[in-house]
Amino acid sequence: MSHLTEQNRKDISSTLAHNKKCVKIANAIGCDPTTIAKEIKLNRIISKEARTKGNKILCKRLERFPYVCLACPHKYTSCTLTQLKYDARVAQKKYEFRLHETRKGINLTKEEYDSLNHQLKEGLLNKRSVYEIVKTSEIDISVPTVYRYISEKKMNITKMDLPYAVTYKKRKKINKKYDYPNNRVDRSNRSYLDYLSYRKVRLNEMTVQMDFLGSIKSDSKSILTLIIPELHFVFLAPQTLRGFRYPSKVKGDFL
């Protein structure tokens, strides 16, 4: 097991409260007993301050397993020293914080960092691309990582030193003819009952129902129908199949 999970830490906290031995906890989780001991000592926190201010002396019981006061018989009675506990939730947060902090910075030695800086400077002055510089370098690093280091200002060069960075610009987005905000609403799984519910709360709105009278496949024309139920009005218009692609023309004739 490489890393303890959040569930493992919950199991440790639960078994400590039942005064289980370190070996039994390790066997239940599937790891080495030293892993359990290091986990508890590393992530234990103060549960109760000492009654005497400035008294930082810890109980000698905390020097051996379980390293906390969860199952101590003197916890709620005669103990006046600082008490420690193991909280799975706090331990998980401390682990995630340490994991994040250890992955910060540059994953290079000082010699590799200085060499990469020098190669980038010399290569960019000779109008070579970052890709070409990295691929011909002996340093084990990827091209996206180099660009990320440059963006985060972790290298001695800036984006302005890159050959194409100042020439790139954001592309203009060309909107489609019928692309408008309301057209992006997800209308899947809607039924006729949804339409009736919509009409029930909007009694003063009139709706237009569009349909067509079908014909056989060999016919090039069909009859378009526009119905206004509130007025009991039906508009019929012969239309070619191409006309259905441009309903705005029919709407203009109708109005």
PDB file of C-alpha atoms in Angstrom:
ATOM      1  CA  MET A   1       0.000   0.000   0.000  1.00  0.00           C
ATOM      2  CA  SER A   2       1.572   3.290  -1.126  1.00  0.00           C
ATOM      3  CA  HIS A   3      -0.774   5.777   0.562  1.00  0.00           C
ATOM      4  CA  LEU A   4      -3.468   5.500   3.185  1.00  0.00           C
ATOM      5  CA  THR A   5      -6.946   6.416   2.015  1.00  0.00           C
ATOM      6  CA  GLU A   6      -9.589   8.416   3.834  1.00  0.00           C
ATOM      7  CA  GLN A   7     -11.426   5.191   4.697  1.00  0.00           C
ATOM      8  CA  ASN A   8      -8.190   3.753   6.140  1.00  0.00           C
ATOM      9  CA  ARG A   9      -7.884   6.767   8.415  1.00  0.00           C
ATOM     10  CA  LYS A  10     -11.476   6.369   9.553  1.00  0.00           C
ATOM     11  CA  ASP A  11     -10.735   2.732  10.393  1.00  0.00           C
ATOM     12  CA  ILE A  12      -7.660   3.777  12.382  1.00  0.00           C
ATOM     13  CA  SER A  13      -9.658   6.327  14.366  1.00  0.00           C
ATOM     14  CA  SER A  14     -12.398   3.791  15.084  1.00  0.00           C
ATOM     15  CA  THR A  15     -10.041   1.008  16.195  1.00  0.00           C
ATOM     16  CA  LEU A  16      -8.027   3.381  18.403  1.00  0.00           C
ATOM     17  CA  ALA A  17     -11.199   4.229  20.290  1.00  0.00           C
ATOM     18  CA  HIS A  18     -11.653   0.489  20.972  1.00  0.00           C
ATOM     19  CA  ASN A  19      -8.062   0.180  22.270  1.00  0.00           C
ATOM     20  CA  LYS A  20      -6.905  -2.168  19.497  1.00  0.00           C
ATOM     21  CA  LYS A  21      -3.233  -3.095  19.133  1.00  0.00           C
ATOM     22  CA  CYS A  22      -1.105  -1.631  16.350  1.00  0.00           C
ATOM     23  CA  VAL A  23      -0.522  -5.023  14.721  1.00  0.00           C
ATOM     24  CA  LYS A  24      -4.246  -5.799  14.579  1.00  0.00           C
ATOM     25  CA  ILE A  25      -4.991  -2.399  13.021  1.00  0.00           C
ATOM     26  CA  ALA A  26      -2.247  -2.927  10.428  1.00  0.00           C
ATOM     27  CA  ASN A  27      -3.512  -6.421   9.557  1.00  0.00           C
ATOM     28  CA  ALA A  28      -7.080  -5.143   9.181  1.00  0.00           C
ATOM     29  CA  ILE A  29      -6.007  -2.348   6.829  1.00  0.00           C
ATOM     30  CA  GLY A  30      -3.322  -4.332   5.022  1.00  0.00           C
ATOM     31  CA  CYS A  31      -0.175  -2.347   5.743  1.00  0.00           C
ATOM     32  CA  ASP A  32       2.909  -2.421   7.959  1.00  0.00           C
ATOM     33  CA  PRO A  33       2.517  -1.566  11.690  1.00  0.00           C
ATOM     34  CA  THR A  34       5.177   1.155  11.356  1.00  0.00           C
ATOM     35  CA  THR A  35       2.921   2.875   8.799  1.00  0.00           C
ATOM     36  CA  ILE A  36       0.122   3.038  11.374  1.00  0.00           C
ATOM     37  CA  ALA A  37       2.476   4.376  14.047  1.00  0.00           C
ATOM     38  CA  LYS A  38       3.910   7.067  11.746  1.00  0.00           C
ATOM     39  CA  GLU A  39       0.420   8.075  10.580  1.00  0.00           C
ATOM     40  CA  ILE A  40      -0.835   8.608  14.147  1.00  0.00           C
ATOM     41  CA  LYS A  41       2.260  10.491  15.355  1.00  0.00           C
ATOM     42  CA  LEU A  42       2.343  12.687  12.254  1.00  0.00           C
ATOM     43  CA  ASN A  43      -1.336  13.685  12.267  1.00  0.00           C
ATOM     44  CA  ARG A  44      -2.328  13.715  15.942  1.00  0.00           C
ATOM     45  CA  ILE A  45      -3.675  17.017  17.241  1.00  0.00           C
ATOM     46  CA  ILE A  46      -4.360  18.632  20.616  1.00  0.00           C
ATOM     47  CA  SER A  47      -7.785  17.766  21.980  1.00  0.00           C
ATOM     48  CA  LYS A  48      -7.436  19.492  25.346  1.00  0.00           C
ATOM     49  CA  GLU A  49      -4.946  22.053  26.607  1.00  0.00           C
ATOM     50  CA  ALA A  50      -3.125  21.550  29.901  1.00  0.00           C
ATOM     51  CA  ARG A  51      -4.807  23.034  32.955  1.00  0.00           C
ATOM     52  CA  THR A  52      -1.603  24.864  33.872  1.00  0.00           C
ATOM     53  CA  LYS A  53      -0.786  27.551  31.327  1.00  0.00           C
ATOM     54  CA  GLY A  54       2.635  27.205  29.785  1.00  0.00           C
ATOM     55  CA  ASN A  55       2.888  23.537  30.707  1.00  0.00           C
ATOM     56  CA  LYS A  56       4.037  21.885  27.472  1.00  0.00           C
ATOM     57  CA  ILE A  57       5.063  18.597  29.054  1.00  0.00           C
ATOM     58  CA  LEU A  58       3.357  15.615  27.441  1.00  0.00           C
ATOM     59  CA  CYS A  59       2.339  12.459  29.205  1.00  0.00           C
ATOM     60  CA  LYS A  60       4.852   9.601  28.966  1.00  0.00           C
ATOM     61  CA  ARG A  61       2.050   7.375  27.677  1.00  0.00           C
ATOM     62  CA  LEU A  62       2.120   9.407  24.447  1.00  0.00           C
ATOM     63  CA  GLU A  63       5.663   8.205  23.717  1.00  0.00           C
ATOM     64  CA  ARG A  64       4.413   4.711  22.867  1.00  0.00           C
ATOM     65  CA  PHE A  65       1.434   3.287  21.019  1.00  0.00           C
ATOM     66  CA  PRO A  66      -1.337   4.440  20.636  1.00  0.00           C
ATOM     67  CA  TYR A  67       0.378   7.892  20.930  1.00  0.00           C
ATOM     68  CA  VAL A  68      -3.003   9.510  21.737  1.00  0.00           C
ATOM     69  CA  CYS A  69      -5.350   9.730  24.709  1.00  0.00           C
ATOM     70  CA  LEU A  70      -8.454   8.164  23.152  1.00  0.00           C
ATOM     71  CA  ALA A  71      -8.568   5.054  25.359  1.00  0.00           C
ATOM     72  CA  CYS A  72      -6.714   6.418  28.389  1.00  0.00           C
ATOM     73  CA  PRO A  73      -8.584   5.761  31.698  1.00  0.00           C
ATOM     74  CA  HIS A  74      -7.373   9.100  33.142  1.00  0.00           C
ATOM     75  CA  LYS A  75      -8.598  11.156  30.204  1.00  0.00           C
ATOM     76  CA  TYR A  76     -11.691  12.578  31.915  1.00  0.00           C
ATOM     77  CA  THR A  77     -10.547  12.337  35.553  1.00  0.00           C
ATOM     78  CA  SER A  78      -7.165  13.202  37.020  1.00  0.00           C
ATOM     79  CA  CYS A  79      -5.191  14.157  33.886  1.00  0.00           C
ATOM     80  CA  THR A  80      -3.965  17.777  33.929  1.00  0.00           C
ATOM     81  CA  LEU A  81      -1.556  17.522  30.975  1.00  0.00           C
ATOM     82  CA  THR A  82      -2.088  18.349  27.324  1.00  0.00           C
ATOM     83  CA  GLN A  83      -4.176  15.664  25.660  1.00  0.00           C
ATOM     84  CA  LEU A  84      -3.819  14.505  22.067  1.00  0.00           C
ATOM     85  CA  LYS A  85      -6.232  12.762  19.720  1.00  0.00           C
ATOM     86  CA  TYR A  86      -6.334  11.339  16.206  1.00  0.00           C
ATOM     87  CA  ASP A  87      -9.088  12.721  13.959  1.00  0.00           C
ATOM     88  CA  ALA A  88      -9.495  10.992  10.585  1.00  0.00           C
ATOM     89  CA  ARG A  89     -11.021  14.071   8.937  1.00  0.00           C
ATOM     90  CA  VAL A  90      -8.204  16.369  10.081  1.00  0.00           C
ATOM     91  CA  ALA A  91      -5.586  13.760   9.181  1.00  0.00           C
ATOM     92  CA  GLN A  92      -6.951  13.492   5.646  1.00  0.00           C
ATOM     93  CA  LYS A  93      -6.869  17.279   5.185  1.00  0.00           C
ATOM     94  CA  LYS A  94      -3.284  17.466   6.472  1.00  0.00           C
ATOM     95  CA  TYR A  95      -2.295  14.665   4.091  1.00  0.00           C
ATOM     96  CA  GLU A  96      -3.904  16.402   1.097  1.00  0.00           C
ATOM     97  CA  PHE A  97      -2.197  19.686   2.028  1.00  0.00           C
ATOM     98  CA  ARG A  98       1.229  18.032   2.279  1.00  0.00           C
ATOM     99  CA  LEU A  99       0.644  16.209  -1.003  1.00  0.00           C
ATOM    100  CA  HIS A 100      -0.201  19.494  -2.711  1.00  0.00           C
ATOM    101  CA  GLU A 101       2.773  21.328  -1.213  1.00  0.00           C
ATOM    102  CA  THR A 102       5.275  18.634  -2.169  1.00  0.00           C
ATOM    103  CA  ARG A 103       4.195  18.850  -5.807  1.00  0.00           C
ATOM    104  CA  LYS A 104       4.728  22.594  -5.974  1.00  0.00           C
ATOM    105  CA  GLY A 105       7.755  24.173  -7.538  1.00  0.00           C
ATOM    106  CA  ILE A 106      10.066  22.836 -10.215  1.00  0.00           C
ATOM    107  CA  ASN A 107      10.804  19.138 -10.496  1.00  0.00           C
ATOM    108  CA  LEU A 108      14.432  19.695 -11.480  1.00  0.00           C
ATOM    109  CA  THR A 109      17.784  19.852  -9.746  1.00  0.00           C
ATOM    110  CA  LYS A 110      19.644  23.163  -9.647  1.00  0.00           C
ATOM    111  CA  GLU A 111      22.060  21.960 -12.335  1.00  0.00           C
ATOM    112  CA  GLU A 112      19.202  20.834 -14.607  1.00  0.00           C
ATOM    113  CA  TYR A 113      17.322  24.095 -14.020  1.00  0.00           C
ATOM    114  CA  ASP A 114      20.350  26.254 -14.884  1.00  0.00           C
ATOM    115  CA  SER A 115      21.110  24.132 -17.944  1.00  0.00           C
ATOM    116  CA  LEU A 116      17.511  24.329 -19.190  1.00  0.00           C
ATOM    117  CA  ASN A 117      17.459  28.097 -18.708  1.00  0.00           C
ATOM    118  CA  HIS A 118      20.669  28.473 -20.699  1.00  0.00           C
ATOM    119  CA  GLN A 119      19.459  26.188 -23.503  1.00  0.00           C
ATOM    120  CA  LEU A 120      16.165  28.045 -23.796  1.00  0.00           C
ATOM    121  CA  LYS A 121      17.855  31.449 -23.941  1.00  0.00           C
ATOM    122  CA  GLU A 122      20.390  30.354 -26.555  1.00  0.00           C
ATOM    123  CA  GLY A 123      17.806  28.492 -28.604  1.00  0.00           C
ATOM    124  CA  LEU A 124      15.276  31.331 -28.651  1.00  0.00           C
ATOM    125  CA  LEU A 125      17.995  33.799 -29.680  1.00  0.00           C
ATOM    126  CA  ASN A 126      18.732  31.510 -32.634  1.00  0.00           C
ATOM    127  CA  LYS A 127      15.000  31.468 -33.487  1.00  0.00           C
ATOM    128  CA  ARG A 128      14.511  27.843 -32.517  1.00  0.00           C
ATOM    129  CA  SER A 129      11.160  26.670 -31.167  1.00  0.00           C
ATOM    130  CA  VAL A 130      10.658  25.458 -27.607  1.00  0.00           C
ATOM    131  CA  TYR A 131       9.710  22.050 -28.994  1.00  0.00           C
ATOM    132  CA  GLU A 132      13.005  21.750 -30.866  1.00  0.00           C
ATOM    133  CA  ILE A 133      15.019  22.902 -27.841  1.00  0.00           C
ATOM    134  CA  VAL A 134      13.367  20.438 -25.459  1.00  0.00           C
ATOM    135  CA  LYS A 135      13.572  17.482 -27.853  1.00  0.00           C
ATOM    136  CA  THR A 136      17.304  17.985 -28.406  1.00  0.00           C
ATOM    137  CA  SER A 137      17.990  18.512 -24.704  1.00  0.00           C
ATOM    138  CA  GLU A 138      19.263  15.763 -22.403  1.00  0.00           C
ATOM    139  CA  ILE A 139      16.969  16.946 -19.596  1.00  0.00           C
ATOM    140  CA  ASP A 140      13.958  14.696 -19.056  1.00  0.00           C
ATOM    141  CA  ILE A 141      11.112  17.206 -19.287  1.00  0.00           C
ATOM    142  CA  SER A 142       8.043  17.577 -21.495  1.00  0.00           C
ATOM    143  CA  VAL A 143       7.215  20.511 -23.762  1.00  0.00           C
ATOM    144  CA  PRO A 144       3.913  21.372 -21.974  1.00  0.00           C
ATOM    145  CA  THR A 145       5.794  21.464 -18.649  1.00  0.00           C
ATOM    146  CA  VAL A 146       8.276  23.982 -20.049  1.00  0.00           C
ATOM    147  CA  TYR A 147       5.455  26.184 -21.317  1.00  0.00           C
ATOM    148  CA  ARG A 148       3.777  25.938 -17.899  1.00  0.00           C
ATOM    149  CA  TYR A 149       6.987  26.976 -16.135  1.00  0.00           C
ATOM    150  CA  ILE A 150       7.253  29.962 -18.477  1.00  0.00           C
ATOM    151  CA  SER A 151       3.613  30.958 -17.887  1.00  0.00           C
ATOM    152  CA  GLU A 152       4.086  30.676 -14.116  1.00  0.00           C
ATOM    153  CA  LYS A 153       7.249  32.834 -14.381  1.00  0.00           C
ATOM    154  CA  LYS A 154       9.463  30.081 -12.966  1.00  0.00           C
ATOM    155  CA  MET A 155      12.010  30.464 -15.758  1.00  0.00           C
ATOM    156  CA  ASN A 156      14.256  33.406 -16.603  1.00  0.00           C
ATOM    157  CA  ILE A 157      12.439  33.956 -19.892  1.00  0.00           C
ATOM    158  CA  THR A 158       8.967  35.369 -20.483  1.00  0.00           C
ATOM    159  CA  LYS A 159       6.212  34.801 -23.014  1.00  0.00           C
ATOM    160  CA  MET A 160       7.455  37.826 -24.943  1.00  0.00           C
ATOM    161  CA  ASP A 161      10.676  35.936 -25.644  1.00  0.00           C
ATOM    162  CA  LEU A 162       8.790  33.171 -27.451  1.00  0.00           C
ATOM    163  CA  PRO A 163       8.841  33.539 -31.258  1.00  0.00           C
ATOM    164  CA  TYR A 164       5.099  33.253 -31.869  1.00  0.00           C
ATOM    165  CA  ALA A 165       3.530  34.314 -28.571  1.00  0.00           C
ATOM    166  CA  VAL A 166       3.091  37.973 -29.599  1.00  0.00           C
ATOM    167  CA  THR A 167       1.626  37.087 -33.005  1.00  0.00           C
ATOM    168  CA  TYR A 168      -1.151  34.836 -31.707  1.00  0.00           C
ATOM    169  CA  LYS A 169      -4.517  36.406 -31.057  1.00  0.00           C
ATOM    170  CA  LYS A 170      -7.900  35.178 -30.017  1.00  0.00           C
ATOM    171  CA  ARG A 171      -9.984  33.918 -32.909  1.00  0.00           C
ATOM    172  CA  LYS A 172     -13.295  35.565 -33.636  1.00  0.00           C
ATOM    173  CA  LYS A 173     -16.292  33.352 -33.180  1.00  0.00           C
ATOM    174  CA  ILE A 174     -18.722  33.396 -36.083  1.00  0.00           C
ATOM    175  CA  ASN A 175     -22.253  32.874 -34.853  1.00  0.00           C
ATOM    176  CA  LYS A 176     -24.526  30.606 -36.810  1.00  0.00           C
ATOM    177  CA  LYS A 177     -27.579  32.035 -38.531  1.00  0.00           C
ATOM    178  CA  TYR A 178     -29.990  30.598 -35.976  1.00  0.00           C
ATOM    179  CA  ASP A 179     -27.628  30.626 -32.996  1.00  0.00           C
ATOM    180  CA  TYR A 180     -29.166  32.570 -30.119  1.00  0.00           C
ATOM    181  CA  PRO A 181     -28.985  32.027 -26.313  1.00  0.00           C
ATOM    182  CA  ASN A 182     -32.446  30.489 -25.925  1.00  0.00           C
ATOM    183  CA  ASN A 183     -31.670  27.998 -28.662  1.00  0.00           C
ATOM    184  CA  ARG A 184     -29.091  26.278 -26.426  1.00  0.00           C
ATOM    185  CA  VAL A 185     -31.636  25.210 -23.821  1.00  0.00           C
ATOM    186  CA  ASP A 186     -31.854  21.459 -23.401  1.00  0.00           C
ATOM    187  CA  ARG A 187     -35.329  20.502 -24.583  1.00  0.00           C
ATOM    188  CA  SER A 188     -34.826  16.754 -24.580  1.00  0.00           C
ATOM    189  CA  ASN A 189     -37.378  14.442 -22.930  1.00  0.00           C
ATOM    190  CA  ARG A 190     -40.155  17.026 -23.154  1.00  0.00           C
ATOM    191  CA  SER A 191     -43.689  15.784 -23.727  1.00  0.00           C
ATOM    192  CA  TYR A 192     -47.120  17.142 -24.587  1.00  0.00           C
ATOM    193  CA  LEU A 193     -47.914  17.280 -20.865  1.00  0.00           C
ATOM    194  CA  ASP A 194     -45.073  19.777 -20.434  1.00  0.00           C
ATOM    195  CA  TYR A 195     -46.677  21.926 -23.119  1.00  0.00           C
ATOM    196  CA  LEU A 196     -50.056  21.768 -21.351  1.00  0.00           C
ATOM    197  CA  SER A 197     -48.421  22.754 -18.056  1.00  0.00           C
ATOM    198  CA  TYR A 198     -46.754  25.689 -19.788  1.00  0.00           C
ATOM    199  CA  ARG A 199     -50.085  26.835 -21.247  1.00  0.00           C
ATOM    200  CA  LYS A 200     -51.849  26.511 -17.910  1.00  0.00           C
ATOM    201  CA  VAL A 201     -49.747  29.244 -16.276  1.00  0.00           C
ATOM    202  CA  ARG A 202     -49.701  31.464 -19.393  1.00  0.00           C
ATOM    203  CA  LEU A 203     -53.350  31.797 -20.340  1.00  0.00           C
ATOM    204  CA  ASN A 204     -52.975  35.086 -22.237  1.00  0.00           C
ATOM    205  CA  GLU A 205     -50.310  33.833 -24.622  1.00  0.00           C
ATOM    206  CA  MET A 206     -51.257  32.566 -28.060  1.00  0.00           C
ATOM    207  CA  THR A 207     -49.327  29.733 -29.635  1.00  0.00           C
ATOM    208  CA  VAL A 208     -48.810  28.730 -33.231  1.00  0.00           C
ATOM    209  CA  GLN A 209     -48.656  25.036 -34.021  1.00  0.00           C
ATOM    210  CA  MET A 210     -46.803  24.158 -37.208  1.00  0.00           C
ATOM    211  CA  ASP A 211     -47.313  20.915 -39.096  1.00  0.00           C
ATOM    212  CA  PHE A 212     -47.677  19.698 -42.646  1.00  0.00           C
ATOM    213  CA  LEU A 213     -49.958  17.357 -44.505  1.00  0.00           C
ATOM    214  CA  GLY A 214     -47.780  14.548 -45.713  1.00  0.00           C
ATOM    215  CA  SER A 215     -47.614  13.223 -49.230  1.00  0.00           C
ATOM    216  CA  ILE A 216     -45.919  10.403 -51.062  1.00  0.00           C
ATOM    217  CA  LYS A 217     -42.157  10.525 -51.507  1.00  0.00           C
ATOM    218  CA  SER A 218     -42.355  11.228 -55.241  1.00  0.00           C
ATOM    219  CA  ASP A 219     -44.192  14.546 -54.665  1.00  0.00           C
ATOM    220  CA  SER A 220     -42.029  17.640 -54.439  1.00  0.00           C
ATOM    221  CA  LYS A 221     -44.609  19.683 -52.528  1.00  0.00           C
ATOM    222  CA  SER A 222     -46.484  19.391 -49.254  1.00  0.00           C
ATOM    223  CA  ILE A 223     -49.088  21.533 -47.499  1.00  0.00           C
ATOM    224  CA  LEU A 224     -47.786  23.541 -44.568  1.00  0.00           C
ATOM    225  CA  THR A 225     -50.305  24.163 -41.771  1.00  0.00           C
ATOM    226  CA  LEU A 226     -50.072  26.924 -39.160  1.00  0.00           C
ATOM    227  CA  ILE A 227     -52.734  26.613 -36.472  1.00  0.00           C
ATOM    228  CA  ILE A 228     -53.689  29.116 -33.749  1.00  0.00           C
ATOM    229  CA  PRO A 229     -55.903  27.076 -31.371  1.00  0.00           C
ATOM    230  CA  GLU A 230     -57.090  30.117 -29.377  1.00  0.00           C
ATOM    231  CA  LEU A 231     -58.584  31.707 -32.519  1.00  0.00           C
ATOM    232  CA  HIS A 232     -59.582  28.446 -34.200  1.00  0.00           C
ATOM    233  CA  PHE A 233     -57.574  29.654 -37.178  1.00  0.00           C
ATOM    234  CA  VAL A 234     -55.784  27.460 -39.708  1.00  0.00           C
ATOM    235  CA  PHE A 235     -53.412  28.725 -42.386  1.00  0.00           C
ATOM    236  CA  LEU A 236     -52.629  26.380 -45.294  1.00  0.00           C
ATOM    237  CA  ALA A 237     -49.833  26.996 -47.758  1.00  0.00           C
ATOM    238  CA  PRO A 238     -48.321  24.736 -50.429  1.00  0.00           C
ATOM    239  CA  GLN A 239     -44.603  24.475 -49.855  1.00  0.00           C
ATOM    240  CA  THR A 240     -41.734  22.664 -51.467  1.00  0.00           C
ATOM    241  CA  LEU A 241     -39.495  20.494 -49.348  1.00  0.00           C
ATOM    242  CA  ARG A 242     -36.861  23.181 -49.556  1.00  0.00           C
ATOM    243  CA  GLY A 243     -39.263  25.666 -47.996  1.00  0.00           C
ATOM    244  CA  PHE A 244     -39.189  23.841 -44.675  1.00  0.00           C
ATOM    245  CA  ARG A 245     -35.553  24.775 -44.261  1.00  0.00           C
ATOM    246  CA  TYR A 246     -36.442  28.447 -44.289  1.00  0.00           C
ATOM    247  CA  PRO A 247     -39.638  28.856 -42.220  1.00  0.00           C
ATOM    248  CA  SER A 248     -38.967  32.595 -41.793  1.00  0.00           C
ATOM    249  CA  LYS A 249     -40.083  33.180 -45.424  1.00  0.00           C
ATOM    250  CA  VAL A 250     -43.382  31.452 -44.762  1.00  0.00           C
ATOM    251  CA  LYS A 251     -43.772  33.398 -41.530  1.00  0.00           C
ATOM    252  CA  GLY A 252     -43.245  36.661 -43.416  1.00  0.00           C
ATOM    253  CA  ASP A 253     -45.905  35.772 -45.964  1.00  0.00           C
ATOM    254  CA  PHE A 254     -48.245  34.720 -43.195  1.00  0.00           C
ATOM    255  CA  LEU A 255     -47.851  38.005 -41.296  1.00  0.00           C
TER     256      LEU A 255
END
